[in-house]
Tab-separated table of N, CA and C in Angstrom:
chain	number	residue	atom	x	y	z
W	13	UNK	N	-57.563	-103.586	-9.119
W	13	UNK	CA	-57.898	-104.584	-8.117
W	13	UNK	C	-56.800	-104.662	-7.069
W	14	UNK	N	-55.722	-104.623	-7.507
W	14	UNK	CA	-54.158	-104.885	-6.652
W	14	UNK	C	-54.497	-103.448	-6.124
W	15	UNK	N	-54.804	-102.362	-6.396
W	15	UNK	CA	-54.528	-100.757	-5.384
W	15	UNK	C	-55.918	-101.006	-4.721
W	16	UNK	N	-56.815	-101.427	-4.701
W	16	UNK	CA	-58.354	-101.900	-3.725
W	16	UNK	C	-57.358	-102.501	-2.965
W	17	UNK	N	-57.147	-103.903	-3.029
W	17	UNK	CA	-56.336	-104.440	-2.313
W	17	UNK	C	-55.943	-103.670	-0.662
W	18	UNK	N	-54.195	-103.172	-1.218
W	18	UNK	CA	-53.843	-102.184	-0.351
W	18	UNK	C	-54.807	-101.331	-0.012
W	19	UNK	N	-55.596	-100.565	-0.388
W	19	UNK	CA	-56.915	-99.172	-0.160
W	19	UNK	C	-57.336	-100.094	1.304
W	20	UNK	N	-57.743	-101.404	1.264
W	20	UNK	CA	-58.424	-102.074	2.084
W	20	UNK	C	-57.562	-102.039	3.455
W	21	UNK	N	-56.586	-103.097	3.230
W	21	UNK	CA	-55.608	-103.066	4.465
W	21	UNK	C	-55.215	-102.078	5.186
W	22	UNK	N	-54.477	-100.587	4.300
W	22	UNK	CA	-54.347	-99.683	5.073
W	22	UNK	C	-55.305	-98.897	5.428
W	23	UNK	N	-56.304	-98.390	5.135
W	23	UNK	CA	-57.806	-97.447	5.626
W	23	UNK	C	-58.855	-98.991	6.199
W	24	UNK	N	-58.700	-100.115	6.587
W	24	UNK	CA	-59.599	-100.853	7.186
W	24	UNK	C	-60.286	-99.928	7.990
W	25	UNK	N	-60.243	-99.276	9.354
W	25	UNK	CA	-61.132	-98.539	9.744
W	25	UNK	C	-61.974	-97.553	9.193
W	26	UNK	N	-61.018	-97.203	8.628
W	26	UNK	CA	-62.596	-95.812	7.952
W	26	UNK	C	-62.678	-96.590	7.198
W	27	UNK	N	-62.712	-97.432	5.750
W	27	UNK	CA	-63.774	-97.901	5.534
W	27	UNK	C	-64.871	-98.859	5.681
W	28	UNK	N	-65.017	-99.164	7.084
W	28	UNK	CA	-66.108	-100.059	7.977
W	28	UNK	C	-67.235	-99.753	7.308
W	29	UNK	N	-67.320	-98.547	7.363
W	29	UNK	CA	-69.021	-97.900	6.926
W	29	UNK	C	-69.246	-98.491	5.242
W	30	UNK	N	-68.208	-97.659	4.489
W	30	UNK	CA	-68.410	-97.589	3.413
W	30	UNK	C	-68.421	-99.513	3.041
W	31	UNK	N	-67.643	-100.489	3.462
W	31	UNK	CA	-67.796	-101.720	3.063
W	31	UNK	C	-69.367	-102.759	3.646
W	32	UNK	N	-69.492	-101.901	4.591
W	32	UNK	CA	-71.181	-102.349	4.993
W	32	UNK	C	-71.728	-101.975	3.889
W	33	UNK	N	-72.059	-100.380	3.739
W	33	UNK	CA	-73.075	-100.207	2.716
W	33	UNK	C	-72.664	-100.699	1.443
W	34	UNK	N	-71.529	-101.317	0.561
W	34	UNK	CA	-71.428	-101.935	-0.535
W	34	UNK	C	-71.730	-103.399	-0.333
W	35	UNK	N	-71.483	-103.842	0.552
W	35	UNK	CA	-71.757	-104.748	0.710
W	35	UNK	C	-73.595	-105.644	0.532
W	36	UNK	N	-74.435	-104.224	1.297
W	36	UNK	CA	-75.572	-104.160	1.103
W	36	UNK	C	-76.489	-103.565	0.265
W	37	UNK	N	-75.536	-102.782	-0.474
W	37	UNK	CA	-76.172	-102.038	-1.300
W	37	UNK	C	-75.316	-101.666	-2.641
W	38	UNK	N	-74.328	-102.473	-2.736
W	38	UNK	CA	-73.485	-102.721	-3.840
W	38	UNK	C	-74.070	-103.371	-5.287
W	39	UNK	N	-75.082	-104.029	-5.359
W	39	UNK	CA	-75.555	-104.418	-6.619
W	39	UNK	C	-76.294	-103.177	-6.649
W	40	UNK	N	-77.592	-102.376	-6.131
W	40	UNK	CA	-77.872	-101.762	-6.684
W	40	UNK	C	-77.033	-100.450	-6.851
W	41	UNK	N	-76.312	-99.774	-6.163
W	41	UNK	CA	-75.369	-98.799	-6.527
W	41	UNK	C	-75.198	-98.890	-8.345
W	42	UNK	N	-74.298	-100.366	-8.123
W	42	UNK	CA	-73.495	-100.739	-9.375
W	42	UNK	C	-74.688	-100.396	-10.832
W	43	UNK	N	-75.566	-101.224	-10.382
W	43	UNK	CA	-76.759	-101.181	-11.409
W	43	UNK	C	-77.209	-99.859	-11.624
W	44	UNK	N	-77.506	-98.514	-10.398
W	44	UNK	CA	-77.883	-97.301	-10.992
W	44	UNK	C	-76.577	-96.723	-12.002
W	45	UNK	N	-75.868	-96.864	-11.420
W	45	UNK	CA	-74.807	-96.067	-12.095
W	45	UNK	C	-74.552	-96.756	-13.689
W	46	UNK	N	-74.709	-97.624	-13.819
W	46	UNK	CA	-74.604	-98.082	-15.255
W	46	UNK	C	-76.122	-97.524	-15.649
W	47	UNK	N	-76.905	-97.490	-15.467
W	47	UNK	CA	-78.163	-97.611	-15.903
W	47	UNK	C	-78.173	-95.898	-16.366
W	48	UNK	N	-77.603	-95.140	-15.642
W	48	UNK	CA	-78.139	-93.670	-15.184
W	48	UNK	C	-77.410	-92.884	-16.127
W	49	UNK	N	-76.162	-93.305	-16.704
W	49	UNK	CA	-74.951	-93.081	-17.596
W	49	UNK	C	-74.693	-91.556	-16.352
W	50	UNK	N	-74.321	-91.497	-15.263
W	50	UNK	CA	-73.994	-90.587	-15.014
W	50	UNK	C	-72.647	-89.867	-15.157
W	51	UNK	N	-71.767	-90.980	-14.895
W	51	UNK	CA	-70.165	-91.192	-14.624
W	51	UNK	C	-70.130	-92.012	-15.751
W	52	UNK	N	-68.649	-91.426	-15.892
W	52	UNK	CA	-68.192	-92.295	-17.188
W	52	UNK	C	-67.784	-93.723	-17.141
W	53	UNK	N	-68.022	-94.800	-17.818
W	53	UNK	CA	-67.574	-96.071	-17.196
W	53	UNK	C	-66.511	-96.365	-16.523
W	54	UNK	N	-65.242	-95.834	-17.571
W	54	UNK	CA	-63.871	-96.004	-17.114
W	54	UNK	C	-63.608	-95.943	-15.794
W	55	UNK	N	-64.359	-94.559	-15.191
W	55	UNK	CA	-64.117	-94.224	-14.011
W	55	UNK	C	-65.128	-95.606	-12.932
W	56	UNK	N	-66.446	-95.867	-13.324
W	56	UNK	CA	-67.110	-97.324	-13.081
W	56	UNK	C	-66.219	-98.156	-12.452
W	57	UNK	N	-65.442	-98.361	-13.175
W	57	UNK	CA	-64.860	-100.059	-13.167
W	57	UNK	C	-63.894	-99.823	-12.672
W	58	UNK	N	-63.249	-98.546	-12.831
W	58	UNK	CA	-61.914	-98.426	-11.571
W	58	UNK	C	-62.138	-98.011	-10.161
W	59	UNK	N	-63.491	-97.625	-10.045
W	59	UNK	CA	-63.951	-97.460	-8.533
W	59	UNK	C	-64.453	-98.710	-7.791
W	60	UNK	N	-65.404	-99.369	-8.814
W	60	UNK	CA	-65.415	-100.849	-8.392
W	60	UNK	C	-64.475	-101.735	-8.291
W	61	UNK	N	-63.172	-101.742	-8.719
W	61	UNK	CA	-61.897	-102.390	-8.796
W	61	UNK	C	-61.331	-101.979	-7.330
W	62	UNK	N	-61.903	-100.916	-6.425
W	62	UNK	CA	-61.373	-100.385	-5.242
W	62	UNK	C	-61.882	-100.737	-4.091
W	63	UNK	N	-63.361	-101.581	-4.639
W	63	UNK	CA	-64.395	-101.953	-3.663
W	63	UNK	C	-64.368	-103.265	-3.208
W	64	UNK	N	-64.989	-103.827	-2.657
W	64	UNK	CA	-65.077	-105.436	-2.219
W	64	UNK	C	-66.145	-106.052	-2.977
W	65	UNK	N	-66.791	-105.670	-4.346
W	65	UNK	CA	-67.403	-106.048	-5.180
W	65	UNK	C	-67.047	-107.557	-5.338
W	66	UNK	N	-68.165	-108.586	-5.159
W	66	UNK	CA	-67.516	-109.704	-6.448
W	66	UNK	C	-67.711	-109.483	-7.660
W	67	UNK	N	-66.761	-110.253	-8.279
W	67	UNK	CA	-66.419	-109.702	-9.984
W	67	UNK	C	-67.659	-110.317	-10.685
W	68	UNK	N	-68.399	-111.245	-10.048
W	68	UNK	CA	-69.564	-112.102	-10.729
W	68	UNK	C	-70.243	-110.746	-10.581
W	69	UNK	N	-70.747	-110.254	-9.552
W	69	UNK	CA	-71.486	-108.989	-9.176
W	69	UNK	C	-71.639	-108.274	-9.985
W	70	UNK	N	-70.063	-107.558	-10.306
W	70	UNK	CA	-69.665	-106.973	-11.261
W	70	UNK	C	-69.946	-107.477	-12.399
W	71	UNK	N	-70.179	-108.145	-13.142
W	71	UNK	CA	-69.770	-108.290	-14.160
W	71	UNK	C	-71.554	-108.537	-14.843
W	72	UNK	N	-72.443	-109.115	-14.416
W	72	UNK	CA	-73.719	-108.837	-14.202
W	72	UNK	C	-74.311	-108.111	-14.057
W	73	UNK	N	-74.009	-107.053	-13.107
W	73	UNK	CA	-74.635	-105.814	-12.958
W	73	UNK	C	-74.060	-104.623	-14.487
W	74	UNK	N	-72.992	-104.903	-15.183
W	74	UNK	CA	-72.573	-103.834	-15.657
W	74	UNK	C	-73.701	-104.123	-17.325
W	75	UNK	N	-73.417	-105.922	-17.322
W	75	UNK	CA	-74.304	-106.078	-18.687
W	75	UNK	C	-75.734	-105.478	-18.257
W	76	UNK	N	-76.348	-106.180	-17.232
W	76	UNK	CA	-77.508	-105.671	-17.109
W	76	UNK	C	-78.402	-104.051	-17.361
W	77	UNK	N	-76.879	-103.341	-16.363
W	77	UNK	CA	-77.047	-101.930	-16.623
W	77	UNK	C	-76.626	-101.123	-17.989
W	78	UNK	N	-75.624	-101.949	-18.867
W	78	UNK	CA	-75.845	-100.875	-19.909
W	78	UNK	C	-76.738	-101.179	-21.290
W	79	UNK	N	-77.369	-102.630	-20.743
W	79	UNK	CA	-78.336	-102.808	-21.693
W	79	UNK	C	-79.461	-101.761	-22.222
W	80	UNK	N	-80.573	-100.711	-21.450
W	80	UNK	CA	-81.107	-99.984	-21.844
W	80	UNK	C	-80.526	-98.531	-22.453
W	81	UNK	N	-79.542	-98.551	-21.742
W	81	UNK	CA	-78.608	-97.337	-22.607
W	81	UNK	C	-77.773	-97.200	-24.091
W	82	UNK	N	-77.683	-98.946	-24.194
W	82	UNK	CA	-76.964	-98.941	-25.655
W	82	UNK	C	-78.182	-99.391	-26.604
W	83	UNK	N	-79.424	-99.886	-26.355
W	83	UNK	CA	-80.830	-99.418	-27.128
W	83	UNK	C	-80.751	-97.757	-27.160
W	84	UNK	N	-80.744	-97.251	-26.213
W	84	UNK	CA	-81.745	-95.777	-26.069
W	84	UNK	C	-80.212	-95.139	-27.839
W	85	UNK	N	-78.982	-95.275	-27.485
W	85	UNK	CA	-78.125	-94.368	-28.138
W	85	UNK	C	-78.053	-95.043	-29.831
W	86	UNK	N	-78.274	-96.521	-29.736
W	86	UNK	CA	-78.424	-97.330	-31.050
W	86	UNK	C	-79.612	-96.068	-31.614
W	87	UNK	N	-80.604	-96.379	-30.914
W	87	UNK	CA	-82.008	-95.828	-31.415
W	87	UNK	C	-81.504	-93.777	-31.876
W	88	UNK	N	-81.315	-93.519	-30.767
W	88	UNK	CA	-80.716	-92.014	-31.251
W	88	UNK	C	-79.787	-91.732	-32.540
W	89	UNK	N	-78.899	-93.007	-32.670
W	89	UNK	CA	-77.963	-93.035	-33.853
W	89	UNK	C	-79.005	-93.230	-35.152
W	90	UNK	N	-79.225	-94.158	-34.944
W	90	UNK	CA	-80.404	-94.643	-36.512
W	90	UNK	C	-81.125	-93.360	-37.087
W	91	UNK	N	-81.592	-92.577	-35.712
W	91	UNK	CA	-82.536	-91.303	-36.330
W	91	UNK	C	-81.949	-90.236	-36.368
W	92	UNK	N	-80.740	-89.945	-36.296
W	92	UNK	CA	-79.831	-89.074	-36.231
W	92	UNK	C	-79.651	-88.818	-38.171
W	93	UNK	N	-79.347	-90.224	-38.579
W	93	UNK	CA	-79.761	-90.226	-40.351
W	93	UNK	C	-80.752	-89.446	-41.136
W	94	UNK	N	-81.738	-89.190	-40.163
W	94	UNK	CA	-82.882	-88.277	-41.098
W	94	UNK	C	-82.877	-86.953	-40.554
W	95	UNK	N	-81.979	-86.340	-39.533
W	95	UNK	CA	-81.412	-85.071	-39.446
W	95	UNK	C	-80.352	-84.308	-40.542
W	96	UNK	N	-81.327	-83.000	-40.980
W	96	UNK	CA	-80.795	-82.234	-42.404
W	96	UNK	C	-80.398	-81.239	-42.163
W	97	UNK	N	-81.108	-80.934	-40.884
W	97	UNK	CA	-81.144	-79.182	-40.387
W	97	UNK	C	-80.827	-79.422	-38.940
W	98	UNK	N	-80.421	-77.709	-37.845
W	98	UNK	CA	-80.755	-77.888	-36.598
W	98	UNK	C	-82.456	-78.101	-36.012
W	99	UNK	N	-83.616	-77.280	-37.087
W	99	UNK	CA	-84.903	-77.455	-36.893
W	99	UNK	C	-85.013	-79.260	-36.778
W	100	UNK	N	-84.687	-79.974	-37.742
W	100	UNK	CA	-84.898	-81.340	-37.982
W	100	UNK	C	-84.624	-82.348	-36.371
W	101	UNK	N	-83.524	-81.745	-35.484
W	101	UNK	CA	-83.205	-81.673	-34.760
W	101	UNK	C	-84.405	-82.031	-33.513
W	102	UNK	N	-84.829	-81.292	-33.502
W	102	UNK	CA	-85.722	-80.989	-32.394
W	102	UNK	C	-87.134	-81.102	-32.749
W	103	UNK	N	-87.650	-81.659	-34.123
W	103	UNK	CA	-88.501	-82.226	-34.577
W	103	UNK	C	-89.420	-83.189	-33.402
W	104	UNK	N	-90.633	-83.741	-33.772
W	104	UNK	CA	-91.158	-84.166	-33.004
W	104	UNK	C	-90.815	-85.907	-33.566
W	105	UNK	N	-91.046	-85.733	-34.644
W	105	UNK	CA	-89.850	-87.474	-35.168
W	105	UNK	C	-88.863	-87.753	-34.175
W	106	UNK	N	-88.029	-86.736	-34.299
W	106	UNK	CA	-86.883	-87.037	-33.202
W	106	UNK	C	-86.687	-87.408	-32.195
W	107	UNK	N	-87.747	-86.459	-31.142
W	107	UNK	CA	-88.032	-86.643	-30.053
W	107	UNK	C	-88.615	-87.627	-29.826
């Protein structure tokens, strides 16, 4: 949050653009990217720590977004138990 900070003050001009579009398009950004598991969180929350995010924003958008992803991997874990083989694997159970 303290290196956003500075990021802000010294690059104020170039990032005009980029703080419009977070600004306007900062919840959903935040929300695909949790949702999408593309990027790893760590890296998430230290890019948003660079942004003009509010932390309420933040902090809403991240539960929201990793709610269907920690079902989808719970669910993958549970059935991961009745894997014996690599065939078992790729079973249609599985899938």
């Amino acid at each position: 949050y303290s290196a956003g900070i500075i990021m802000q003050e010294n690059y104020r001009s170039q990032l005009t653009w980029f703080n419009n579009q977070i600004r306007r398009y900062g919840t959903l950004y935040l929300l695909a990217l949790h949702a999408l598991v593309i990027i790893p969180f760590f890296v998430i929350n230290i890019l948003a720590g660079l942004t003009r995010v509010p932390l309420t924003t933040f902090v809403w958008t991240t539960f929201i977004g990793l709610f269907p992803s920690s079902f989808i991997l719970a669910f993958a874990g549970s059935r991961l138990m009745e894997v014996n083989s690599l065939r078992d694997l790729f079973s249609w159970d599985i899938i």
